[in-house]
Amino acid sequence: MPIAENFPEGLKPVGKITISDGEHFHWVWGPGKKLNMDGSTAEVFADDDVKAAYATRGEEHVPLGVSGTMVAVDWDSCVADGACIEACPVQVFQWYRTEKDIPAAQALNETFDGTGSSEKENRKDHTDKADPIREHDCIWCMACVSVCPTQAIKVDQSNVEAHEKASL
């Protein structure tokens, strides 16, 4: 199921991913979802490659939420395909695990340098997530939205208001 059209309505910040430059950050919105609104299993929880990667790592697969606000990636629908990373002309995304190889749930409230890989082929495995670490660099071209196989990405400049309200 695609990211909600009315994102971030009904969600609240459950964490923050900060860039070490001290200036930029983005919110992680939750709660995450294991089920879609219609009761079906969220894509990532049903994907065999993702389930196998979590099992190999011995990590619990938990609902994660949406990373980013103006460039939002529903980590509970992201299957680590990497099409968004490949399509983005300004390298907004990185594979978060290529910088810090920690479970996604632990990425909340972490500080990243933005040195993770922005190459589709470089993901650690299917537990990795495309993180809009440089959402502030987005040029609103929508290339990532158009190529995401699970429609897990929403790009909306008007969400800057929600980002700023959450910062208060």
C-alpha atoms as a PDB file:
ATOM      1  CA  MET A   1       0.000   0.000   0.000  1.00  0.00           C
ATOM      2  CA  PRO A   2       1.389   3.435  -0.887  1.00  0.00           C
ATOM      3  CA  ILE A   3       2.354   6.056   1.649  1.00  0.00           C
ATOM      4  CA  ALA A   4      -0.771   7.839   2.861  1.00  0.00           C
ATOM      5  CA  GLU A   5      -1.894  10.678   0.615  1.00  0.00           C
ATOM      6  CA  ASN A   6      -2.560  12.805   3.692  1.00  0.00           C
ATOM      7  CA  PHE A   7       0.880  12.140   5.265  1.00  0.00           C
ATOM      8  CA  PRO A   8       1.796  13.238   7.997  1.00  0.00           C
ATOM      9  CA  GLU A   9      -1.767  13.628   9.263  1.00  0.00           C
ATOM     10  CA  GLY A  10      -2.467  11.304  12.179  1.00  0.00           C
ATOM     11  CA  LEU A  11       1.226  10.662  12.829  1.00  0.00           C
ATOM     12  CA  LYS A  12       3.627  12.268  15.257  1.00  0.00           C
ATOM     13  CA  PRO A  13       7.403  12.539  15.441  1.00  0.00           C
ATOM     14  CA  VAL A  14       8.781   9.430  17.132  1.00  0.00           C
ATOM     15  CA  GLY A  15      12.415  10.250  16.502  1.00  0.00           C
ATOM     16  CA  LYS A  16      14.827  12.441  14.616  1.00  0.00           C
ATOM     17  CA  ILE A  17      17.703  11.642  12.285  1.00  0.00           C
ATOM     18  CA  THR A  18      20.295  14.383  12.504  1.00  0.00           C
ATOM     19  CA  ILE A  19      23.153  15.236  10.168  1.00  0.00           C
ATOM     20  CA  SER A  20      26.471  15.949  11.853  1.00  0.00           C
ATOM     21  CA  ASP A  21      26.652  19.388  10.207  1.00  0.00           C
ATOM     22  CA  GLY A  22      24.564  20.567  13.186  1.00  0.00           C
ATOM     23  CA  GLU A  23      22.090  22.308  10.912  1.00  0.00           C
ATOM     24  CA  HIS A  24      19.998  19.659   9.174  1.00  0.00           C
ATOM     25  CA  PHE A  25      17.749  16.888  10.427  1.00  0.00           C
ATOM     26  CA  HIS A  26      14.532  15.129   9.539  1.00  0.00           C
ATOM     27  CA  TRP A  27      11.772  13.596  11.587  1.00  0.00           C
ATOM     28  CA  VAL A  28      10.736   9.969  11.735  1.00  0.00           C
ATOM     29  CA  TRP A  29       6.951   9.800  12.002  1.00  0.00           C
ATOM     30  CA  GLY A  30       4.962   7.055  13.639  1.00  0.00           C
ATOM     31  CA  PRO A  31       3.580   4.914  14.781  1.00  0.00           C
ATOM     32  CA  GLY A  32       4.846   2.472  12.208  1.00  0.00           C
ATOM     33  CA  LYS A  33       2.537  -0.095  10.685  1.00  0.00           C
ATOM     34  CA  LYS A  34       2.652  -3.820  10.307  1.00  0.00           C
ATOM     35  CA  LEU A  35      -0.728  -3.824   8.604  1.00  0.00           C
ATOM     36  CA  ASN A  36      -2.119  -1.573   5.927  1.00  0.00           C
ATOM     37  CA  MET A  37      -5.302   0.381   6.602  1.00  0.00           C
ATOM     38  CA  ASP A  38      -7.304  -2.348   4.842  1.00  0.00           C
ATOM     39  CA  GLY A  39      -5.887  -5.022   7.188  1.00  0.00           C
ATOM     40  CA  SER A  40      -3.490  -6.534   4.643  1.00  0.00           C
ATOM     41  CA  THR A  41       0.151  -7.060   5.608  1.00  0.00           C
ATOM     42  CA  ALA A  42       2.412  -4.084   4.823  1.00  0.00           C
ATOM     43  CA  GLU A  43       4.610  -4.824   1.781  1.00  0.00           C
ATOM     44  CA  VAL A  44       7.900  -4.997   3.625  1.00  0.00           C
ATOM     45  CA  PHE A  45       6.571  -7.510   6.186  1.00  0.00           C
ATOM     46  CA  ALA A  46       5.335  -9.789   3.397  1.00  0.00           C
ATOM     47  CA  ASP A  47       8.428  -9.584   1.154  1.00  0.00           C
ATOM     48  CA  ASP A  48      10.397 -12.860   1.217  1.00  0.00           C
ATOM     49  CA  ASP A  49      13.785 -11.184   0.595  1.00  0.00           C
ATOM     50  CA  VAL A  50      13.209  -8.752   3.456  1.00  0.00           C
ATOM     51  CA  LYS A  51      12.038 -11.488   5.835  1.00  0.00           C
ATOM     52  CA  ALA A  52      15.083 -13.604   4.961  1.00  0.00           C
ATOM     53  CA  ALA A  53      17.492 -10.694   5.516  1.00  0.00           C
ATOM     54  CA  TYR A  54      16.061  -9.995   8.965  1.00  0.00           C
ATOM     55  CA  ALA A  55      16.260 -13.684   9.853  1.00  0.00           C
ATOM     56  CA  THR A  56      19.890 -13.876   8.688  1.00  0.00           C
ATOM     57  CA  ARG A  57      20.776 -10.900  10.895  1.00  0.00           C
ATOM     58  CA  GLY A  58      18.781 -12.301  13.798  1.00  0.00           C
ATOM     59  CA  GLU A  59      16.929  -9.002  14.086  1.00  0.00           C
ATOM     60  CA  GLU A  60      13.303  -8.516  14.996  1.00  0.00           C
ATOM     61  CA  HIS A  61      11.287  -6.973  12.188  1.00  0.00           C
ATOM     62  CA  VAL A  62       9.278  -4.196  13.823  1.00  0.00           C
ATOM     63  CA  PRO A  63       7.126  -1.356  12.451  1.00  0.00           C
ATOM     64  CA  LEU A  64       9.374   1.643  11.796  1.00  0.00           C
ATOM     65  CA  GLY A  65       7.303   4.559  10.509  1.00  0.00           C
ATOM     66  CA  VAL A  66       8.075   7.217   7.914  1.00  0.00           C
ATOM     67  CA  SER A  67      11.531   8.777   7.605  1.00  0.00           C
ATOM     68  CA  GLY A  68      11.521  12.390   6.437  1.00  0.00           C
ATOM     69  CA  THR A  69       8.837  15.017   6.038  1.00  0.00           C
ATOM     70  CA  MET A  70       9.131  16.927   2.748  1.00  0.00           C
ATOM     71  CA  VAL A  71      10.759  13.823   1.261  1.00  0.00           C
ATOM     72  CA  ALA A  72       9.077  11.018   3.155  1.00  0.00           C
ATOM     73  CA  VAL A  73       9.911   7.316   2.856  1.00  0.00           C
ATOM     74  CA  ASP A  74       7.541   4.861   4.504  1.00  0.00           C
ATOM     75  CA  TRP A  75      10.072   2.414   5.888  1.00  0.00           C
ATOM     76  CA  ASP A  76       7.254  -0.073   6.511  1.00  0.00           C
ATOM     77  CA  SER A  77       6.567  -0.213   2.764  1.00  0.00           C
ATOM     78  CA  CYS A  78      10.173   0.162   1.518  1.00  0.00           C
ATOM     79  CA  VAL A  79      11.568  -3.130   0.224  1.00  0.00           C
ATOM     80  CA  ALA A  80      15.121  -1.781  -0.317  1.00  0.00           C
ATOM     81  CA  ASP A  81      14.793  -1.814  -4.095  1.00  0.00           C
ATOM     82  CA  GLY A  82      17.039   1.251  -4.485  1.00  0.00           C
ATOM     83  CA  ALA A  83      15.253   2.735  -7.490  1.00  0.00           C
ATOM     84  CA  CYS A  84      14.853   6.047  -5.631  1.00  0.00           C
ATOM     85  CA  ILE A  85      18.574   6.207  -4.895  1.00  0.00           C
ATOM     86  CA  GLU A  86      19.401   5.586  -8.542  1.00  0.00           C
ATOM     87  CA  ALA A  87      16.820   8.073  -9.859  1.00  0.00           C
ATOM     88  CA  CYS A  88      17.642  11.028  -7.612  1.00  0.00           C
ATOM     89  CA  PRO A  89      19.742  13.593  -9.509  1.00  0.00           C
ATOM     90  CA  VAL A  90      20.914  15.371  -6.322  1.00  0.00           C
ATOM     91  CA  GLN A  91      21.590  12.351  -4.080  1.00  0.00           C
ATOM     92  CA  VAL A  92      18.973  13.092  -1.421  1.00  0.00           C
ATOM     93  CA  PHE A  93      18.999   9.436  -0.320  1.00  0.00           C
ATOM     94  CA  GLN A  94      21.581   7.162   1.201  1.00  0.00           C
ATOM     95  CA  TRP A  95      21.424   3.578   2.374  1.00  0.00           C
ATOM     96  CA  TYR A  96      21.422   4.311   6.082  1.00  0.00           C
ATOM     97  CA  ARG A  97      23.048   0.973   6.955  1.00  0.00           C
ATOM     98  CA  THR A  98      26.099   1.661   4.788  1.00  0.00           C
ATOM     99  CA  GLU A  99      27.021   4.424   7.233  1.00  0.00           C
ATOM    100  CA  LYS A 100      25.850   2.854  10.496  1.00  0.00           C
ATOM    101  CA  ASP A 101      25.171  -0.853  10.393  1.00  0.00           C
ATOM    102  CA  ILE A 102      22.512  -0.841  13.103  1.00  0.00           C
ATOM    103  CA  PRO A 103      18.891  -1.990  13.098  1.00  0.00           C
ATOM    104  CA  ALA A 104      16.567   0.616  11.572  1.00  0.00           C
ATOM    105  CA  ALA A 105      14.716   1.047  14.866  1.00  0.00           C
ATOM    106  CA  GLN A 106      18.030   2.183  16.395  1.00  0.00           C
ATOM    107  CA  ALA A 107      18.553   4.810  13.666  1.00  0.00           C
ATOM    108  CA  LEU A 108      15.971   6.989  15.401  1.00  0.00           C
ATOM    109  CA  ASN A 109      17.700   9.812  17.250  1.00  0.00           C
ATOM    110  CA  GLU A 110      21.081   8.967  15.693  1.00  0.00           C
ATOM    111  CA  THR A 111      23.426  11.446  14.075  1.00  0.00           C
ATOM    112  CA  PHE A 112      24.750  10.601  10.627  1.00  0.00           C
ATOM    113  CA  ASP A 113      27.525  12.215   8.609  1.00  0.00           C
ATOM    114  CA  GLY A 114      25.727  11.617   5.308  1.00  0.00           C
ATOM    115  CA  THR A 115      28.591   9.411   4.130  1.00  0.00           C
ATOM    116  CA  GLY A 116      26.480   6.331   3.442  1.00  0.00           C
ATOM    117  CA  SER A 117      26.257   4.994  -0.074  1.00  0.00           C
ATOM    118  CA  SER A 118      24.067   6.673  -2.665  1.00  0.00           C
ATOM    119  CA  GLU A 119      24.552   3.794  -5.099  1.00  0.00           C
ATOM    120  CA  LYS A 120      21.669   1.381  -5.697  1.00  0.00           C
ATOM    121  CA  GLU A 121      23.902  -1.701  -5.679  1.00  0.00           C
ATOM    122  CA  ASN A 122      25.625  -0.860  -2.395  1.00  0.00           C
ATOM    123  CA  ARG A 123      22.862  -1.650   0.085  1.00  0.00           C
ATOM    124  CA  LYS A 124      23.926  -3.963   2.901  1.00  0.00           C
ATOM    125  CA  ASP A 125      20.918  -6.244   2.365  1.00  0.00           C
ATOM    126  CA  HIS A 126      17.122  -6.036   2.315  1.00  0.00           C
ATOM    127  CA  THR A 127      17.058  -4.722   5.908  1.00  0.00           C
ATOM    128  CA  ASP A 128      18.660  -1.505   4.665  1.00  0.00           C
ATOM    129  CA  LYS A 129      16.447   1.511   3.997  1.00  0.00           C
ATOM    130  CA  ALA A 130      16.711   4.458   1.657  1.00  0.00           C
ATOM    131  CA  ASP A 131      16.909   7.423   3.999  1.00  0.00           C
ATOM    132  CA  PRO A 132      16.270  10.979   2.756  1.00  0.00           C
ATOM    133  CA  ILE A 133      19.317  12.178   4.715  1.00  0.00           C
ATOM    134  CA  ARG A 134      19.684  15.241   2.467  1.00  0.00           C
ATOM    135  CA  GLU A 135      15.976  16.058   2.140  1.00  0.00           C
ATOM    136  CA  HIS A 136      16.997  19.736   2.324  1.00  0.00           C
ATOM    137  CA  ASP A 137      18.714  19.317  -1.094  1.00  0.00           C
ATOM    138  CA  CYS A 138      15.594  18.012  -2.863  1.00  0.00           C
ATOM    139  CA  ILE A 139      14.755  19.825  -6.126  1.00  0.00           C
ATOM    140  CA  TRP A 140      11.169  18.451  -6.187  1.00  0.00           C
ATOM    141  CA  CYS A 141      11.631  16.613  -9.494  1.00  0.00           C
ATOM    142  CA  MET A 142       9.569  13.635  -8.236  1.00  0.00           C
ATOM    143  CA  ALA A 143      11.870  11.097  -9.926  1.00  0.00           C
ATOM    144  CA  CYS A 144      12.005   9.004  -6.741  1.00  0.00           C
ATOM    145  CA  VAL A 145       8.218   8.960  -6.426  1.00  0.00           C
ATOM    146  CA  SER A 146       7.743   7.786  -9.994  1.00  0.00           C
ATOM    147  CA  VAL A 147      10.138   4.815  -9.710  1.00  0.00           C
ATOM    148  CA  CYS A 148       9.335   3.429  -6.255  1.00  0.00           C
ATOM    149  CA  PRO A 149       7.865  -0.052  -6.802  1.00  0.00           C
ATOM    150  CA  THR A 150       5.835   0.052  -3.570  1.00  0.00           C
ATOM    151  CA  GLN A 151       4.903   3.754  -3.774  1.00  0.00           C
ATOM    152  CA  ALA A 152       6.573   4.253  -0.403  1.00  0.00           C
ATOM    153  CA  ILE A 153       7.744   7.818  -1.153  1.00  0.00           C
ATOM    154  CA  LYS A 154       5.896  11.111  -0.977  1.00  0.00           C
ATOM    155  CA  VAL A 155       7.517  14.407  -1.910  1.00  0.00           C
ATOM    156  CA  ASP A 156       5.543  17.447  -0.787  1.00  0.00           C
ATOM    157  CA  GLN A 157       7.049  20.884  -0.191  1.00  0.00           C
ATOM    158  CA  SER A 158       3.982  21.942   1.772  1.00  0.00           C
ATOM    159  CA  ASN A 159       4.950  19.493   4.525  1.00  0.00           C
ATOM    160  CA  VAL A 160       7.574  21.997   5.632  1.00  0.00           C
ATOM    161  CA  GLU A 161       4.882  23.400   7.923  1.00  0.00           C
ATOM    162  CA  ALA A 162       4.477  20.016   9.667  1.00  0.00           C
ATOM    163  CA  HIS A 163       8.278  19.766   9.971  1.00  0.00           C
ATOM    164  CA  GLU A 164       8.482  23.202  11.581  1.00  0.00           C
ATOM    165  CA  LYS A 165       5.504  22.601  13.909  1.00  0.00           C
ATOM    166  CA  ALA A 166       7.092  19.378  15.128  1.00  0.00           C
ATOM    167  CA  SER A 167      10.256  21.353  15.930  1.00  0.00           C
ATOM    168  CA  LEU A 168       8.470  23.618  18.420  1.00  0.00           C
END
